[in-house]
PDB file of C-alpha atoms in Angstrom:
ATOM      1  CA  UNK A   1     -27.654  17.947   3.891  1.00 50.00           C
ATOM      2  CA  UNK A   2     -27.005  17.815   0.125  1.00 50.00           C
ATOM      3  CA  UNK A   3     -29.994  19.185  -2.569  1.00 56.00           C
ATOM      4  CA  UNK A   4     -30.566  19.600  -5.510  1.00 59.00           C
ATOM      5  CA  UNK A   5     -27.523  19.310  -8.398  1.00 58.00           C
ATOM      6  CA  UNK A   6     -25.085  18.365  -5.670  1.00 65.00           C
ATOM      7  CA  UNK A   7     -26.934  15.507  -4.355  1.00 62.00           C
ATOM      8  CA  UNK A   8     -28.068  14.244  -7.814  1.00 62.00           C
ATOM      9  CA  UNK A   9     -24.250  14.350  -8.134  1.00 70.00           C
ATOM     10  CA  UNK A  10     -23.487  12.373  -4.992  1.00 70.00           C
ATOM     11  CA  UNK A  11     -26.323   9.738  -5.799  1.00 68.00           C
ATOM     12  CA  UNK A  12     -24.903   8.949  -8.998  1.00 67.00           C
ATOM     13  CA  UNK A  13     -21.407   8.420  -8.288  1.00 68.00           C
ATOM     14  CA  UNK A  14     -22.346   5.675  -5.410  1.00 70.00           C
ATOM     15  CA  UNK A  15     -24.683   4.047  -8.167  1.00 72.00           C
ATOM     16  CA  UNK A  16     -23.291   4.428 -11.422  1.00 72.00           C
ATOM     17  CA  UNK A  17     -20.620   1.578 -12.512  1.00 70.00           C
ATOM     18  CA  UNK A  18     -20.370   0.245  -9.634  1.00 72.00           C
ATOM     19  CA  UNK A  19     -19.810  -3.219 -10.577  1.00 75.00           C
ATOM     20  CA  UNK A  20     -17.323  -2.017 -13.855  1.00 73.00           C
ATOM     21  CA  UNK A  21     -14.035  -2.551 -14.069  1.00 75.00           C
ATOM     22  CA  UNK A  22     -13.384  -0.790 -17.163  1.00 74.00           C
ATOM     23  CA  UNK A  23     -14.176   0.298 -20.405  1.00 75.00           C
ATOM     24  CA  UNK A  24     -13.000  -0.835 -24.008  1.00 80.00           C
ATOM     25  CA  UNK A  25     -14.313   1.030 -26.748  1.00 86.00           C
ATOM     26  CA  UNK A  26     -15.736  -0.853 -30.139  1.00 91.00           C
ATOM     27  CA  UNK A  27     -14.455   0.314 -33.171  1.00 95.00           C
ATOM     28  CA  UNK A  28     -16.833   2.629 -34.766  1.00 96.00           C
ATOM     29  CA  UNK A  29     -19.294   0.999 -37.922  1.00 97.00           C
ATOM     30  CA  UNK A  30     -18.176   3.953 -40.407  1.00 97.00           C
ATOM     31  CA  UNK A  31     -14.311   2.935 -39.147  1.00 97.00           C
ATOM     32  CA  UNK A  32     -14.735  -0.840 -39.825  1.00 98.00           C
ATOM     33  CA  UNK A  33     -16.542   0.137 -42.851  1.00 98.00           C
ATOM     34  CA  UNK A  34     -13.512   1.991 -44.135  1.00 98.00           C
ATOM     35  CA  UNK A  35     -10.936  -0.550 -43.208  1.00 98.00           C
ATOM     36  CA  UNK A  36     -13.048  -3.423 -44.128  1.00 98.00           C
ATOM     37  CA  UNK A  37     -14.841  -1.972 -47.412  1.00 98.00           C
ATOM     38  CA  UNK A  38     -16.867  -4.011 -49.779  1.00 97.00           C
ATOM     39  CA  UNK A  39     -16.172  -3.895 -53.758  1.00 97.00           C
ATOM     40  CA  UNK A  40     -18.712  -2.787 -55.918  1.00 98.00           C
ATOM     41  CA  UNK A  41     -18.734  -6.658 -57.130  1.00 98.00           C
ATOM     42  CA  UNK A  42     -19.458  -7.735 -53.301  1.00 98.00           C
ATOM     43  CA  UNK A  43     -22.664  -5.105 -53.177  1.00 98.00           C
ATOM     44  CA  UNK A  44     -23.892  -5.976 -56.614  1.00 98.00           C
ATOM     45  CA  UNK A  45     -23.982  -9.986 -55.042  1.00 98.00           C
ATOM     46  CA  UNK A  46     -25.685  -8.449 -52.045  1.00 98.00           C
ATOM     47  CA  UNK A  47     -28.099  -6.494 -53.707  1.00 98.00           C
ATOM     48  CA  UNK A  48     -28.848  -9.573 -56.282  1.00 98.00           C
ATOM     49  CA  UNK A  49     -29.114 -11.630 -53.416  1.00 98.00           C
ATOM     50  CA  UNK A  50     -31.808  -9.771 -51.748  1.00 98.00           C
ATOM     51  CA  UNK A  51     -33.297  -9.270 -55.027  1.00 98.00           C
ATOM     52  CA  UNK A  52     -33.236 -12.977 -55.687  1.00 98.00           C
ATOM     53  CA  UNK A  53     -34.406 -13.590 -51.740  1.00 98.00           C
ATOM     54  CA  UNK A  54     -37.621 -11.003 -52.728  1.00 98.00           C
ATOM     55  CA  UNK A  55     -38.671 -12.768 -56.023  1.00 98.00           C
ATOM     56  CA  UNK A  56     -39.110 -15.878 -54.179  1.00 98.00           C
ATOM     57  CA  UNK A  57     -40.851 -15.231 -51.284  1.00 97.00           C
ATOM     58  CA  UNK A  58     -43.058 -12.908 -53.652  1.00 97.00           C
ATOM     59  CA  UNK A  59     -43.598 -15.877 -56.074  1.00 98.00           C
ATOM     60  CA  UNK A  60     -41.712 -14.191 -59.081  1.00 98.00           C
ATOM     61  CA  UNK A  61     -38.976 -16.738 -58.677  1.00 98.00           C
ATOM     62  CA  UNK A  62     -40.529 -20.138 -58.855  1.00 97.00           C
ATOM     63  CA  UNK A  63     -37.015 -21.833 -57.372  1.00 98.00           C
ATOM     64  CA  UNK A  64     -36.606 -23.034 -54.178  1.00 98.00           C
ATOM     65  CA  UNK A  65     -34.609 -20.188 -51.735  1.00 98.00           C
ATOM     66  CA  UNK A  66     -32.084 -22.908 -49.581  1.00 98.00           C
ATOM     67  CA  UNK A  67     -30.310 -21.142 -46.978  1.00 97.00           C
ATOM     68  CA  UNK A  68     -28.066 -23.596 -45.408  1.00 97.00           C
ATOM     69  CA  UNK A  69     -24.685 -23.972 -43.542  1.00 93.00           C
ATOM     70  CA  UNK A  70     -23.464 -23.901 -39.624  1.00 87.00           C
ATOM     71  CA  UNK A  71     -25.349 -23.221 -36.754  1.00 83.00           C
ATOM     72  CA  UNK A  72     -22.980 -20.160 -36.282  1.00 87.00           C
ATOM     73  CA  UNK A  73     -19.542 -19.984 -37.120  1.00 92.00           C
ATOM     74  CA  UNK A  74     -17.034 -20.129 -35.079  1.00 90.00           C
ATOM     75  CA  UNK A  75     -13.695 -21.051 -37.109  1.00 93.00           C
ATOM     76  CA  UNK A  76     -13.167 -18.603 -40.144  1.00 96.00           C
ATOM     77  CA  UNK A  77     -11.136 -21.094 -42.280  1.00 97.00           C
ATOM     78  CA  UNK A  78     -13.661 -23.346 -42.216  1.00 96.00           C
ATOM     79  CA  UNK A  79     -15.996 -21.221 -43.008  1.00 97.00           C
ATOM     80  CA  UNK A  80     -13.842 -20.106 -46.199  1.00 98.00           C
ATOM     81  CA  UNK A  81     -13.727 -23.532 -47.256  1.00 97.00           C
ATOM     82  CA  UNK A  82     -17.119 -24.196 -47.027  1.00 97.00           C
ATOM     83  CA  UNK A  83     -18.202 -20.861 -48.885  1.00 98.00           C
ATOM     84  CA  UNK A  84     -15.949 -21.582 -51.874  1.00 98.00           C
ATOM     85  CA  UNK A  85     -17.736 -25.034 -51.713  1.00 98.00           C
ATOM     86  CA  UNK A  86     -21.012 -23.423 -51.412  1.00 98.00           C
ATOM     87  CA  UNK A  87     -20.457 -20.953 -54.041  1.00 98.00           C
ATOM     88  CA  UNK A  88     -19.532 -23.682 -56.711  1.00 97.00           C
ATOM     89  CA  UNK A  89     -22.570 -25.684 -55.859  1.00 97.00           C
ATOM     90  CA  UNK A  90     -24.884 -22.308 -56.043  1.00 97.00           C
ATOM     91  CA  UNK A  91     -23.543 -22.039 -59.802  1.00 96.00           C
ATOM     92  CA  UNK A  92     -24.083 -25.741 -60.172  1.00 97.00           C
ATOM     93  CA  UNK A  93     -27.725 -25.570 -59.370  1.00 97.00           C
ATOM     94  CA  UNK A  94     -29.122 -22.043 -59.616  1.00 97.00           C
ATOM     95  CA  UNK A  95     -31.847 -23.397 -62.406  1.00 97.00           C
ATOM     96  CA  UNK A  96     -33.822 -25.040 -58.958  1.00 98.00           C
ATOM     97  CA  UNK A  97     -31.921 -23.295 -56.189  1.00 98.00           C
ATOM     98  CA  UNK A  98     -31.096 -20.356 -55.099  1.00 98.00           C
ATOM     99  CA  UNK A  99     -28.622 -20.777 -52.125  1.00 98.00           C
ATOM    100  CA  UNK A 100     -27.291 -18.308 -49.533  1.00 98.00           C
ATOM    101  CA  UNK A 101     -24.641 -19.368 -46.877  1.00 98.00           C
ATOM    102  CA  UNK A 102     -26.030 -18.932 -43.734  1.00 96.00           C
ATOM    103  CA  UNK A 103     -23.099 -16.727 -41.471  1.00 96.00           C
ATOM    104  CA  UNK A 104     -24.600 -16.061 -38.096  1.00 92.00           C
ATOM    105  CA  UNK A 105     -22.293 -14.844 -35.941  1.00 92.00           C
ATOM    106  CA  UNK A 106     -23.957 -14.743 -32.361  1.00 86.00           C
ATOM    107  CA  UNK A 107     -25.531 -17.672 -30.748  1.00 78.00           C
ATOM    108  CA  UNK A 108     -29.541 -16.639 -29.601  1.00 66.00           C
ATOM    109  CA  UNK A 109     -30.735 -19.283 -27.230  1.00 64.00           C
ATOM    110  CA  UNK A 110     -27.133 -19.805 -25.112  1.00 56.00           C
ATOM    111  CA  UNK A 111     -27.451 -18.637 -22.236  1.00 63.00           C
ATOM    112  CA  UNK A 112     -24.457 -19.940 -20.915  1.00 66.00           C
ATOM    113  CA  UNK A 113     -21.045 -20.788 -22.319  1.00 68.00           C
ATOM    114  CA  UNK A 114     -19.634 -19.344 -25.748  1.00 71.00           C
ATOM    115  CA  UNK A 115     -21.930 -16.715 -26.961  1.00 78.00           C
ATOM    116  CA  UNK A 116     -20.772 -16.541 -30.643  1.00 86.00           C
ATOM    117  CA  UNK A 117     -17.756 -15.372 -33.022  1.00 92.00           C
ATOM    118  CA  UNK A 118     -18.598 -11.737 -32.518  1.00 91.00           C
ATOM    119  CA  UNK A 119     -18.913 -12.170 -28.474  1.00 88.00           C
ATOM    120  CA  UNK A 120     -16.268 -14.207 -28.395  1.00 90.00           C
ATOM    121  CA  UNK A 121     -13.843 -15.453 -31.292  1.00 93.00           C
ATOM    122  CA  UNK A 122     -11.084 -16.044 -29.329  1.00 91.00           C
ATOM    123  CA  UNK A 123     -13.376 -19.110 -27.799  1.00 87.00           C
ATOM    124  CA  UNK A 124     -12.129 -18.445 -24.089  1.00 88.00           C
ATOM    125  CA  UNK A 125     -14.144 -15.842 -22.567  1.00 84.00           C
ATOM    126  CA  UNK A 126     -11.900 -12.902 -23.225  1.00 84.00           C
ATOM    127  CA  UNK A 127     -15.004 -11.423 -25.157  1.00 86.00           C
ATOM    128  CA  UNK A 128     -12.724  -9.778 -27.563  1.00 92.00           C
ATOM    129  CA  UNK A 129     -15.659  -7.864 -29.531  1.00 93.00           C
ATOM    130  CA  UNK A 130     -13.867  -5.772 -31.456  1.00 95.00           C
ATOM    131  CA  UNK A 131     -11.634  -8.835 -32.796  1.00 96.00           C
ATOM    132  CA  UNK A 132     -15.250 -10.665 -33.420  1.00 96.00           C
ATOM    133  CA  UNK A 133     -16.412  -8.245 -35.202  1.00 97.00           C
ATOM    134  CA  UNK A 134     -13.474  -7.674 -37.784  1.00 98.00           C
ATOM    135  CA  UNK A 135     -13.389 -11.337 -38.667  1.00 97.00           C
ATOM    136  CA  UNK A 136     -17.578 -11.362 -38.925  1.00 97.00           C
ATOM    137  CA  UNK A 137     -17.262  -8.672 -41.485  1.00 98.00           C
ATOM    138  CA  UNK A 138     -13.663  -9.838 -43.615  1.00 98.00           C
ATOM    139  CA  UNK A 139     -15.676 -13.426 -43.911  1.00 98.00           C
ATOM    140  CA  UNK A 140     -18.935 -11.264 -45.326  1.00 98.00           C
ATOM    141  CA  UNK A 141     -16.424  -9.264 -47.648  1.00 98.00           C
ATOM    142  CA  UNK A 142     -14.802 -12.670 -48.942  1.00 98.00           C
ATOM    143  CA  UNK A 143     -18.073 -14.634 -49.113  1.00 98.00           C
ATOM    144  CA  UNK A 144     -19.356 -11.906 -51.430  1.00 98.00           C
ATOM    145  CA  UNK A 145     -16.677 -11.454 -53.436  1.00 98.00           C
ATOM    146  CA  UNK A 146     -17.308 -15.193 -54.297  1.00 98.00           C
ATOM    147  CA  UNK A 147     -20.557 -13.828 -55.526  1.00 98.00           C
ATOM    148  CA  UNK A 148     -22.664 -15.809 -52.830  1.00 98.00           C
ATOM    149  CA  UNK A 149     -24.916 -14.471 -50.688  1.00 98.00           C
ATOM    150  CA  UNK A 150     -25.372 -14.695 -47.303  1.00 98.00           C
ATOM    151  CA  UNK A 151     -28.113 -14.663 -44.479  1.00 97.00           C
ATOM    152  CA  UNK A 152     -27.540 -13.897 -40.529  1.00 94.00           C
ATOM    153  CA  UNK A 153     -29.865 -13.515 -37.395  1.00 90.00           C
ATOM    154  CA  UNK A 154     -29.044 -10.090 -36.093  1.00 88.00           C
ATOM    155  CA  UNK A 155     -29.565 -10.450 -32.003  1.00 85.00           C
ATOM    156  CA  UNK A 156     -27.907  -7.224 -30.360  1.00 85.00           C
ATOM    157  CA  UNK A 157     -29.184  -4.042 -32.006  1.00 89.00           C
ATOM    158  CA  UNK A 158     -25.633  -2.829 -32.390  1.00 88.00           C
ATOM    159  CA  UNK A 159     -24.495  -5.347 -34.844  1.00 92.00           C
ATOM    160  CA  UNK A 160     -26.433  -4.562 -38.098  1.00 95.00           C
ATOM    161  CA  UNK A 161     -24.695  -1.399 -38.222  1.00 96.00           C
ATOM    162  CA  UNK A 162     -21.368  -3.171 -38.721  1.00 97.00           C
ATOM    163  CA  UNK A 163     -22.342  -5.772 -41.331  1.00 97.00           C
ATOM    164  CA  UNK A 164     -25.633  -4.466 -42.845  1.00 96.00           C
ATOM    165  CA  UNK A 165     -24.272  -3.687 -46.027  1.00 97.00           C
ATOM    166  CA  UNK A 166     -23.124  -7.314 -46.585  1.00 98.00           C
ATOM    167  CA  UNK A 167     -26.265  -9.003 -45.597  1.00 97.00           C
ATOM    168  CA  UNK A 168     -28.431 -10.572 -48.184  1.00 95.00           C
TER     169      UNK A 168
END
């Protein structure tokens, strides 16, 4: 009969993983941080951004906040193209908007099929998270160097600490 530590011991290793193939570990948030880092001209258009964002929904800012674009995006040229679009029109109109490119990255109410760039950016199941999460935050570097902000719908509680900094 096994007690105490060595039957603790045998419990868990008939119960722990058992359905797991493997591991594969995510790059670390300070690490993708470091290789992806934002210019001080990308975190002064955050932080005006969430200024901007305040001042609005505080009433200080009597212009309309419009934060539009794709459901969630899921093809990073695109995306690109549509932020140095965005960004243009944002310049255009900033007397009666203030717009911020909405960049969500996970997809909340799927419950199957693809699950979002960060989940999946390869679109074919391989779940390549680490990939997904690169090319979330190099689009949040570029779309702030355009000096447009952006907006996202954080769903796992592991992703703000990847992108937070580029997050209007």
């Amino acid at each position: 009969m096994l007690t105490g530590f060595r039957f603790h011991r045998k419990i868990m290793a008939l119960t722990t993983n058992t359905n797991i193939e493997g591991f594969t570990p995510l790059v670390a948030p300070r690490t993708l941080k470091d290789e992806l880092p934002a210019s001080a001209h990308a975190h002064a258009t955050v932080l005006a951004g969430r200024k901007t964002v305040q001042n609005i929904l505080t009433g200080k800012d009597e212009r309309m906040l419009v934060v539009v674009g794709p459901c969630s995006i899921h093809d990073i040229d695109s995306a690109h193209d549509y932020a140095k679009r965005l960004a243009a029109l944002r310049h255009e109109l900033s007397d009666v908007f203030s717009i911020v490119m909405r960049t969500y990255f996970e997809k909340p109410r799927t419950t199957v099929g693809w699950k979002g760039l960060i989940n999946d950016p390869n679109l074919d199941g391989s779940t390549d998270m680490d990939r997904g999460l690169h090319l979330a935050r190099q689009l949040l570097v570029d779309v702030a160097e355009l000096g447009l902000p952006t907006a996202t719908e954080f769903l796992d509680p592991f992703t703000p600490q990847y992108l937070d900094d580029l997050v209007s």
